[in-house]
Amino acid sequence: MTIKADKITGHWVSACTQQVLLVLYEKDVEFELKNIDWSTAEHKSAPHLEKQPFGQIPFIDDDGFVLFECRAICRYITAKYADRGPKLLPNSSDLRAVALFEQAASIEQSNFEPYASVIAHERYYNPLQGFPVDEAAYQRSFGILNAKLDGYERILSKQKYLAGNELTLADLWHLPYADTVEKFVPELFESHPKFNDWYQALKARPSWVKVKEFIQQSMKA
């Protein structure tokens, strides 16, 4: 089962694209990625906006079915290839497991991504693109995320993963921004041992190792 080059549009440097690639690797689904051309602002072009009205990445076009927003794409891939790899989503009939997954998904989207993404942008993405760094924004997000990780400590002291004792998408979604944050401020994670142990185990998964190898190969291309 293959999702072809003209079916996934994104860019290897994008954390959101990396989330999708991570799930594809978890499900052992072959793929080819069509990287947008940043230099021509392809993501703001009319053909792109026809499929992604906010001018963002990634999106997929699965035999005419267009879907954007990385977490929605991850859910779709996981459901489509439910018979491959780890489950990553609870059974829809298990009401409490679904509720716990949605709670974990909300934790990532509300308590981690908004602050980790600012740290990543101010320390990596903005300098990479020649944009000015907002040190105040960085310091503010660092302080907030440091406090938020205390909550992760409480959760992960009682269970293996955010939704319980089984791996889900909510855990995996942390990896792209966490990887960048760790490069620049490793002490943020090291000062939260339960979080750090959980993160290090996720980081060691073959799927993420493959994403990192894919990024390295793309950088050389």
PDB file of C-alpha atoms in Angstrom:
ATOM      1  CA  MET A   1       0.000   0.000   0.000  1.00  0.00           C
ATOM      2  CA  THR A   2       1.588   3.238  -1.161  1.00  0.00           C
ATOM      3  CA  ILE A   3       0.730   6.910  -0.832  1.00  0.00           C
ATOM      4  CA  LYS A   4       2.352   8.423  -3.914  1.00  0.00           C
ATOM      5  CA  ALA A   5       4.474  11.539  -4.295  1.00  0.00           C
ATOM      6  CA  ASP A   6       1.626  13.713  -5.537  1.00  0.00           C
ATOM      7  CA  LYS A   7      -0.526  12.586  -2.619  1.00  0.00           C
ATOM      8  CA  ILE A   8       1.498  14.006   0.316  1.00  0.00           C
ATOM      9  CA  THR A   9       2.484  17.650   0.102  1.00  0.00           C
ATOM     10  CA  GLY A  10       4.633  19.141   2.849  1.00  0.00           C
ATOM     11  CA  HIS A  11       8.293  19.633   3.659  1.00  0.00           C
ATOM     12  CA  TRP A  12      10.791  17.564   5.599  1.00  0.00           C
ATOM     13  CA  VAL A  13      11.787  20.526   7.821  1.00  0.00           C
ATOM     14  CA  SER A  14       8.188  20.997   8.978  1.00  0.00           C
ATOM     15  CA  ALA A  15       7.330  19.533  12.396  1.00  0.00           C
ATOM     16  CA  CYS A  16       3.764  18.934  11.219  1.00  0.00           C
ATOM     17  CA  THR A  17       4.985  17.009   8.186  1.00  0.00           C
ATOM     18  CA  GLN A  18       7.310  15.013  10.449  1.00  0.00           C
ATOM     19  CA  GLN A  19       4.328  13.998  12.602  1.00  0.00           C
ATOM     20  CA  VAL A  20       2.678  12.480   9.538  1.00  0.00           C
ATOM     21  CA  LEU A  21       5.851  10.733   8.374  1.00  0.00           C
ATOM     22  CA  LEU A  22       6.277   9.298  11.865  1.00  0.00           C
ATOM     23  CA  VAL A  23       2.857   7.640  11.734  1.00  0.00           C
ATOM     24  CA  LEU A  24       3.492   6.334   8.227  1.00  0.00           C
ATOM     25  CA  TYR A  25       6.670   4.684   9.498  1.00  0.00           C
ATOM     26  CA  GLU A  26       4.835   3.293  12.540  1.00  0.00           C
ATOM     27  CA  LYS A  27       2.304   1.727  10.173  1.00  0.00           C
ATOM     28  CA  ASP A  28       5.025   0.593   7.739  1.00  0.00           C
ATOM     29  CA  VAL A  29       3.354   2.377   4.832  1.00  0.00           C
ATOM     30  CA  GLU A  30       5.541   3.300   1.872  1.00  0.00           C
ATOM     31  CA  PHE A  31       5.392   6.944   0.872  1.00  0.00           C
ATOM     32  CA  GLU A  32       6.951   9.647  -1.234  1.00  0.00           C
ATOM     33  CA  LEU A  33       6.900  13.260  -0.127  1.00  0.00           C
ATOM     34  CA  LYS A  34       6.409  16.226  -2.436  1.00  0.00           C
ATOM     35  CA  ASN A  35       8.321  19.082  -0.804  1.00  0.00           C
ATOM     36  CA  ILE A  36       6.910  22.537  -1.403  1.00  0.00           C
ATOM     37  CA  ASP A  37       9.211  25.225  -2.756  1.00  0.00           C
ATOM     38  CA  TRP A  38       9.646  27.797   0.014  1.00  0.00           C
ATOM     39  CA  SER A  39      11.555  30.161  -2.302  1.00  0.00           C
ATOM     40  CA  THR A  40       8.486  30.701  -4.491  1.00  0.00           C
ATOM     41  CA  ALA A  41       6.024  30.635  -1.563  1.00  0.00           C
ATOM     42  CA  GLU A  42       4.360  27.669  -3.215  1.00  0.00           C
ATOM     43  CA  HIS A  43       2.228  27.124  -0.111  1.00  0.00           C
ATOM     44  CA  LYS A  44       0.561  30.493  -0.777  1.00  0.00           C
ATOM     45  CA  SER A  45      -0.120  29.775  -4.454  1.00  0.00           C
ATOM     46  CA  ALA A  46      -3.641  29.322  -5.833  1.00  0.00           C
ATOM     47  CA  PRO A  47      -3.255  25.562  -6.535  1.00  0.00           C
ATOM     48  CA  HIS A  48      -2.045  24.957  -2.980  1.00  0.00           C
ATOM     49  CA  LEU A  49      -4.739  27.144  -1.405  1.00  0.00           C
ATOM     50  CA  GLU A  50      -7.330  25.162  -3.331  1.00  0.00           C
ATOM     51  CA  LYS A  51      -6.403  22.135  -1.239  1.00  0.00           C
ATOM     52  CA  GLN A  52      -5.134  23.851   1.945  1.00  0.00           C
ATOM     53  CA  PRO A  53      -7.105  27.083   2.351  1.00  0.00           C
ATOM     54  CA  PHE A  54      -4.820  28.419   5.103  1.00  0.00           C
ATOM     55  CA  GLY A  55      -1.637  28.111   3.031  1.00  0.00           C
ATOM     56  CA  GLN A  56      -0.054  25.619   5.414  1.00  0.00           C
ATOM     57  CA  ILE A  57       1.413  22.112   5.236  1.00  0.00           C
ATOM     58  CA  PRO A  58       0.983  19.197   5.034  1.00  0.00           C
ATOM     59  CA  PHE A  59      -2.039  17.908   3.180  1.00  0.00           C
ATOM     60  CA  ILE A  60      -2.842  14.613   1.500  1.00  0.00           C
ATOM     61  CA  ASP A  61      -4.905  13.807  -1.544  1.00  0.00           C
ATOM     62  CA  ASP A  62      -5.986  10.187  -1.232  1.00  0.00           C
ATOM     63  CA  ASP A  63      -7.641   9.337  -4.532  1.00  0.00           C
ATOM     64  CA  GLY A  64      -9.506  12.642  -4.565  1.00  0.00           C
ATOM     65  CA  PHE A  65     -10.064  12.801  -0.817  1.00  0.00           C
ATOM     66  CA  VAL A  66      -8.177  15.913   0.351  1.00  0.00           C
ATOM     67  CA  LEU A  67      -7.325  16.223   4.015  1.00  0.00           C
ATOM     68  CA  PHE A  68      -5.235  18.793   5.873  1.00  0.00           C
ATOM     69  CA  GLU A  69      -4.256  19.411   9.524  1.00  0.00           C
ATOM     70  CA  CYS A  70      -1.518  17.036  10.618  1.00  0.00           C
ATOM     71  CA  ARG A  71      -3.353  15.468  13.551  1.00  0.00           C
ATOM     72  CA  ALA A  72      -6.395  14.742  11.394  1.00  0.00           C
ATOM     73  CA  ILE A  73      -4.122  13.167   8.774  1.00  0.00           C
ATOM     74  CA  CYS A  74      -2.454  11.031  11.451  1.00  0.00           C
ATOM     75  CA  ARG A  75      -5.826   9.826  12.702  1.00  0.00           C
ATOM     76  CA  TYR A  76      -6.896   9.020   9.128  1.00  0.00           C
ATOM     77  CA  ILE A  77      -3.732   7.044   8.348  1.00  0.00           C
ATOM     78  CA  THR A  78      -4.001   5.160  11.631  1.00  0.00           C
ATOM     79  CA  ALA A  79      -7.604   4.192  10.934  1.00  0.00           C
ATOM     80  CA  LYS A  80      -6.970   3.342   7.286  1.00  0.00           C
ATOM     81  CA  TYR A  81      -4.074   1.033   8.143  1.00  0.00           C
ATOM     82  CA  ALA A  82      -5.525  -0.293  11.381  1.00  0.00           C
ATOM     83  CA  ASP A  83      -4.296  -3.800  10.569  1.00  0.00           C
ATOM     84  CA  ARG A  84      -0.654  -2.680  10.345  1.00  0.00           C
ATOM     85  CA  GLY A  85       1.759  -1.849  13.137  1.00  0.00           C
ATOM     86  CA  PRO A  86       0.711  -0.652  16.609  1.00  0.00           C
ATOM     87  CA  LYS A  87      -2.910   0.410  17.160  1.00  0.00           C
ATOM     88  CA  LEU A  88      -2.158   4.038  18.185  1.00  0.00           C
ATOM     89  CA  LEU A  89      -5.887   4.706  18.620  1.00  0.00           C
ATOM     90  CA  PRO A  90      -8.296   3.041  21.069  1.00  0.00           C
ATOM     91  CA  ASN A  91     -11.238   0.966  19.901  1.00  0.00           C
ATOM     92  CA  SER A  92     -14.158   3.290  19.195  1.00  0.00           C
ATOM     93  CA  SER A  93     -16.407   1.021  21.273  1.00  0.00           C
ATOM     94  CA  ASP A  94     -14.309   1.601  24.403  1.00  0.00           C
ATOM     95  CA  LEU A  95     -15.824   4.874  25.580  1.00  0.00           C
ATOM     96  CA  ARG A  96     -13.432   5.452  28.455  1.00  0.00           C
ATOM     97  CA  ALA A  97     -10.321   4.623  26.423  1.00  0.00           C
ATOM     98  CA  VAL A  98     -11.473   7.056  23.720  1.00  0.00           C
ATOM     99  CA  ALA A  99     -12.075   9.737  26.355  1.00  0.00           C
ATOM    100  CA  LEU A 100      -8.613   9.188  27.837  1.00  0.00           C
ATOM    101  CA  PHE A 101      -7.044   9.382  24.389  1.00  0.00           C
ATOM    102  CA  GLU A 102      -8.839  12.641  23.630  1.00  0.00           C
ATOM    103  CA  GLN A 103      -7.685  13.971  26.985  1.00  0.00           C
ATOM    104  CA  ALA A 104      -4.077  13.042  26.123  1.00  0.00           C
ATOM    105  CA  ALA A 105      -4.422  14.581  22.670  1.00  0.00           C
ATOM    106  CA  SER A 106      -5.660  17.789  24.277  1.00  0.00           C
ATOM    107  CA  ILE A 107      -2.705  17.765  26.688  1.00  0.00           C
ATOM    108  CA  GLU A 108      -0.265  17.713  23.770  1.00  0.00           C
ATOM    109  CA  GLN A 109      -2.089  20.378  21.804  1.00  0.00           C
ATOM    110  CA  SER A 110      -2.804  22.708  24.752  1.00  0.00           C
ATOM    111  CA  ASN A 111       0.048  22.185  27.218  1.00  0.00           C
ATOM    112  CA  PHE A 112       3.050  21.247  25.088  1.00  0.00           C
ATOM    113  CA  GLU A 113       2.909  22.265  21.439  1.00  0.00           C
ATOM    114  CA  PRO A 114       2.120  25.993  21.929  1.00  0.00           C
ATOM    115  CA  TYR A 115       5.243  26.499  24.054  1.00  0.00           C
ATOM    116  CA  ALA A 116       7.623  23.928  22.578  1.00  0.00           C
ATOM    117  CA  SER A 117       6.886  25.315  19.113  1.00  0.00           C
ATOM    118  CA  VAL A 118       7.866  28.848  20.193  1.00  0.00           C
ATOM    119  CA  ILE A 119      11.130  27.566  21.675  1.00  0.00           C
ATOM    120  CA  ALA A 120      11.815  25.634  18.464  1.00  0.00           C
ATOM    121  CA  HIS A 121      11.020  28.616  16.259  1.00  0.00           C
ATOM    122  CA  GLU A 122      13.015  31.144  18.268  1.00  0.00           C
ATOM    123  CA  ARG A 123      16.062  28.898  18.586  1.00  0.00           C
ATOM    124  CA  TYR A 124      15.992  27.033  15.262  1.00  0.00           C
ATOM    125  CA  TYR A 125      13.407  27.894  12.616  1.00  0.00           C
ATOM    126  CA  ASN A 126      13.653  31.686  12.743  1.00  0.00           C
ATOM    127  CA  PRO A 127      17.477  31.782  12.583  1.00  0.00           C
ATOM    128  CA  LEU A 128      17.366  29.149   9.838  1.00  0.00           C
ATOM    129  CA  GLN A 129      15.134  31.388   7.724  1.00  0.00           C
ATOM    130  CA  GLY A 130      16.907  34.626   8.625  1.00  0.00           C
ATOM    131  CA  PHE A 131      14.009  35.942  10.703  1.00  0.00           C
ATOM    132  CA  PRO A 132      14.589  38.001  13.871  1.00  0.00           C
ATOM    133  CA  VAL A 133      14.515  36.188  17.209  1.00  0.00           C
ATOM    134  CA  ASP A 134      12.009  37.270  19.839  1.00  0.00           C
ATOM    135  CA  GLU A 135      13.912  36.599  23.055  1.00  0.00           C
ATOM    136  CA  ALA A 136      11.001  37.659  25.251  1.00  0.00           C
ATOM    137  CA  ALA A 137       8.716  35.142  23.538  1.00  0.00           C
ATOM    138  CA  TYR A 138      11.347  32.440  24.016  1.00  0.00           C
ATOM    139  CA  GLN A 139      11.793  33.186  27.723  1.00  0.00           C
ATOM    140  CA  ARG A 140       8.047  33.312  28.310  1.00  0.00           C
ATOM    141  CA  SER A 141       7.446  29.977  26.589  1.00  0.00           C
ATOM    142  CA  PHE A 142      10.406  28.376  28.346  1.00  0.00           C
ATOM    143  CA  GLY A 143       8.979  29.349  31.727  1.00  0.00           C
ATOM    144  CA  ILE A 144       5.485  28.156  30.889  1.00  0.00           C
ATOM    145  CA  LEU A 145       6.663  24.829  29.431  1.00  0.00           C
ATOM    146  CA  ASN A 146       8.903  24.246  32.449  1.00  0.00           C
ATOM    147  CA  ALA A 147       5.819  24.509  34.666  1.00  0.00           C
ATOM    148  CA  LYS A 148       3.669  22.421  32.317  1.00  0.00           C
ATOM    149  CA  LEU A 149       6.179  19.569  32.463  1.00  0.00           C
ATOM    150  CA  ASP A 150       5.428  19.295  36.176  1.00  0.00           C
ATOM    151  CA  GLY A 151       1.983  18.097  35.110  1.00  0.00           C
ATOM    152  CA  TYR A 152       3.570  15.495  32.850  1.00  0.00           C
ATOM    153  CA  GLU A 153       5.597  14.320  35.842  1.00  0.00           C
ATOM    154  CA  ARG A 154       2.394  13.707  37.805  1.00  0.00           C
ATOM    155  CA  ILE A 155       0.776  11.780  34.965  1.00  0.00           C
ATOM    156  CA  LEU A 156       3.804   9.710  33.986  1.00  0.00           C
ATOM    157  CA  SER A 157       4.543   8.755  37.572  1.00  0.00           C
ATOM    158  CA  LYS A 158       1.314   6.726  37.464  1.00  0.00           C
ATOM    159  CA  GLN A 159       1.284   5.282  33.931  1.00  0.00           C
ATOM    160  CA  LYS A 160       3.548   4.513  30.994  1.00  0.00           C
ATOM    161  CA  TYR A 161       1.932   6.783  28.410  1.00  0.00           C
ATOM    162  CA  LEU A 162      -0.286   9.859  28.426  1.00  0.00           C
ATOM    163  CA  ALA A 163      -3.526   7.955  27.775  1.00  0.00           C
ATOM    164  CA  GLY A 164      -2.702   4.960  29.969  1.00  0.00           C
ATOM    165  CA  ASN A 165      -0.363   2.044  29.473  1.00  0.00           C
ATOM    166  CA  GLU A 166      -0.589   1.807  25.687  1.00  0.00           C
ATOM    167  CA  LEU A 167       1.167   3.997  23.126  1.00  0.00           C
ATOM    168  CA  THR A 168      -1.093   6.359  21.181  1.00  0.00           C
ATOM    169  CA  LEU A 169      -0.794   9.133  18.639  1.00  0.00           C
ATOM    170  CA  ALA A 170      -0.908  11.624  21.516  1.00  0.00           C
ATOM    171  CA  ASP A 171       2.516  10.437  22.678  1.00  0.00           C
ATOM    172  CA  LEU A 172       4.063  10.401  19.211  1.00  0.00           C
ATOM    173  CA  TRP A 173       2.870  13.895  18.335  1.00  0.00           C
ATOM    174  CA  HIS A 174       5.348  15.339  20.849  1.00  0.00           C
ATOM    175  CA  LEU A 175       8.440  14.082  19.048  1.00  0.00           C
ATOM    176  CA  PRO A 176       9.190  16.675  16.317  1.00  0.00           C
ATOM    177  CA  TYR A 177       9.143  19.756  18.555  1.00  0.00           C
ATOM    178  CA  ALA A 178      10.570  17.874  21.548  1.00  0.00           C
ATOM    179  CA  ASP A 179      13.529  16.825  19.418  1.00  0.00           C
ATOM    180  CA  THR A 180      14.336  20.455  18.604  1.00  0.00           C
ATOM    181  CA  VAL A 181      13.787  21.672  22.158  1.00  0.00           C
ATOM    182  CA  GLU A 182      16.140  19.003  23.489  1.00  0.00           C
ATOM    183  CA  LYS A 183      18.900  20.159  21.130  1.00  0.00           C
ATOM    184  CA  PHE A 184      18.871  23.676  22.528  1.00  0.00           C
ATOM    185  CA  VAL A 185      17.715  23.299  26.137  1.00  0.00           C
ATOM    186  CA  PRO A 186      18.247  19.666  27.212  1.00  0.00           C
ATOM    187  CA  GLU A 187      18.142  20.702  30.862  1.00  0.00           C
ATOM    188  CA  LEU A 188      14.433  21.465  30.474  1.00  0.00           C
ATOM    189  CA  PHE A 189      13.725  17.766  29.990  1.00  0.00           C
ATOM    190  CA  GLU A 190      16.489  16.477  32.252  1.00  0.00           C
ATOM    191  CA  SER A 191      15.002  18.381  35.181  1.00  0.00           C
ATOM    192  CA  HIS A 192      11.770  16.400  34.712  1.00  0.00           C
ATOM    193  CA  PRO A 193      12.893  12.743  34.977  1.00  0.00           C
ATOM    194  CA  LYS A 194       9.559  11.024  34.357  1.00  0.00           C
ATOM    195  CA  PHE A 195       8.972  13.138  31.274  1.00  0.00           C
ATOM    196  CA  ASN A 196      12.537  12.610  30.112  1.00  0.00           C
ATOM    197  CA  ASP A 197      12.368   8.818  30.492  1.00  0.00           C
ATOM    198  CA  TRP A 198       9.101   8.765  28.528  1.00  0.00           C
ATOM    199  CA  TYR A 199      10.522  11.049  25.848  1.00  0.00           C
ATOM    200  CA  GLN A 200      13.775   9.110  25.506  1.00  0.00           C
ATOM    201  CA  ALA A 201      11.829   5.868  25.006  1.00  0.00           C
ATOM    202  CA  LEU A 202       9.708   7.511  22.288  1.00  0.00           C
ATOM    203  CA  LYS A 203      12.792   9.000  20.667  1.00  0.00           C
ATOM    204  CA  ALA A 204      14.375   5.533  20.433  1.00  0.00           C
ATOM    205  CA  ARG A 205      11.457   4.055  18.465  1.00  0.00           C
ATOM    206  CA  PRO A 206      12.500   2.783  15.012  1.00  0.00           C
ATOM    207  CA  SER A 207       9.863   5.025  13.403  1.00  0.00           C
ATOM    208  CA  TRP A 208      11.465   8.206  14.751  1.00  0.00           C
ATOM    209  CA  VAL A 209      14.948   6.955  13.895  1.00  0.00           C
ATOM    210  CA  LYS A 210      13.691   6.547  10.315  1.00  0.00           C
ATOM    211  CA  VAL A 211      12.224  10.055  10.309  1.00  0.00           C
ATOM    212  CA  LYS A 212      15.578  11.440  11.425  1.00  0.00           C
ATOM    213  CA  GLU A 213      17.376   9.439   8.725  1.00  0.00           C
ATOM    214  CA  PHE A 214      14.879  10.746   6.157  1.00  0.00           C
ATOM    215  CA  ILE A 215      15.582  14.328   7.293  1.00  0.00           C
ATOM    216  CA  GLN A 216      19.333  13.799   7.010  1.00  0.00           C
ATOM    217  CA  GLN A 217      18.990  12.353   3.498  1.00  0.00           C
ATOM    218  CA  SER A 218      16.718  15.234   2.482  1.00  0.00           C
ATOM    219  CA  MET A 219      19.204  17.813   3.760  1.00  0.00           C
ATOM    220  CA  LYS A 220      21.852  16.341   1.479  1.00  0.00           C
ATOM    221  CA  ALA A 221      19.608  16.190  -1.584  1.00  0.00           C
TER     222      ALA A 221
END
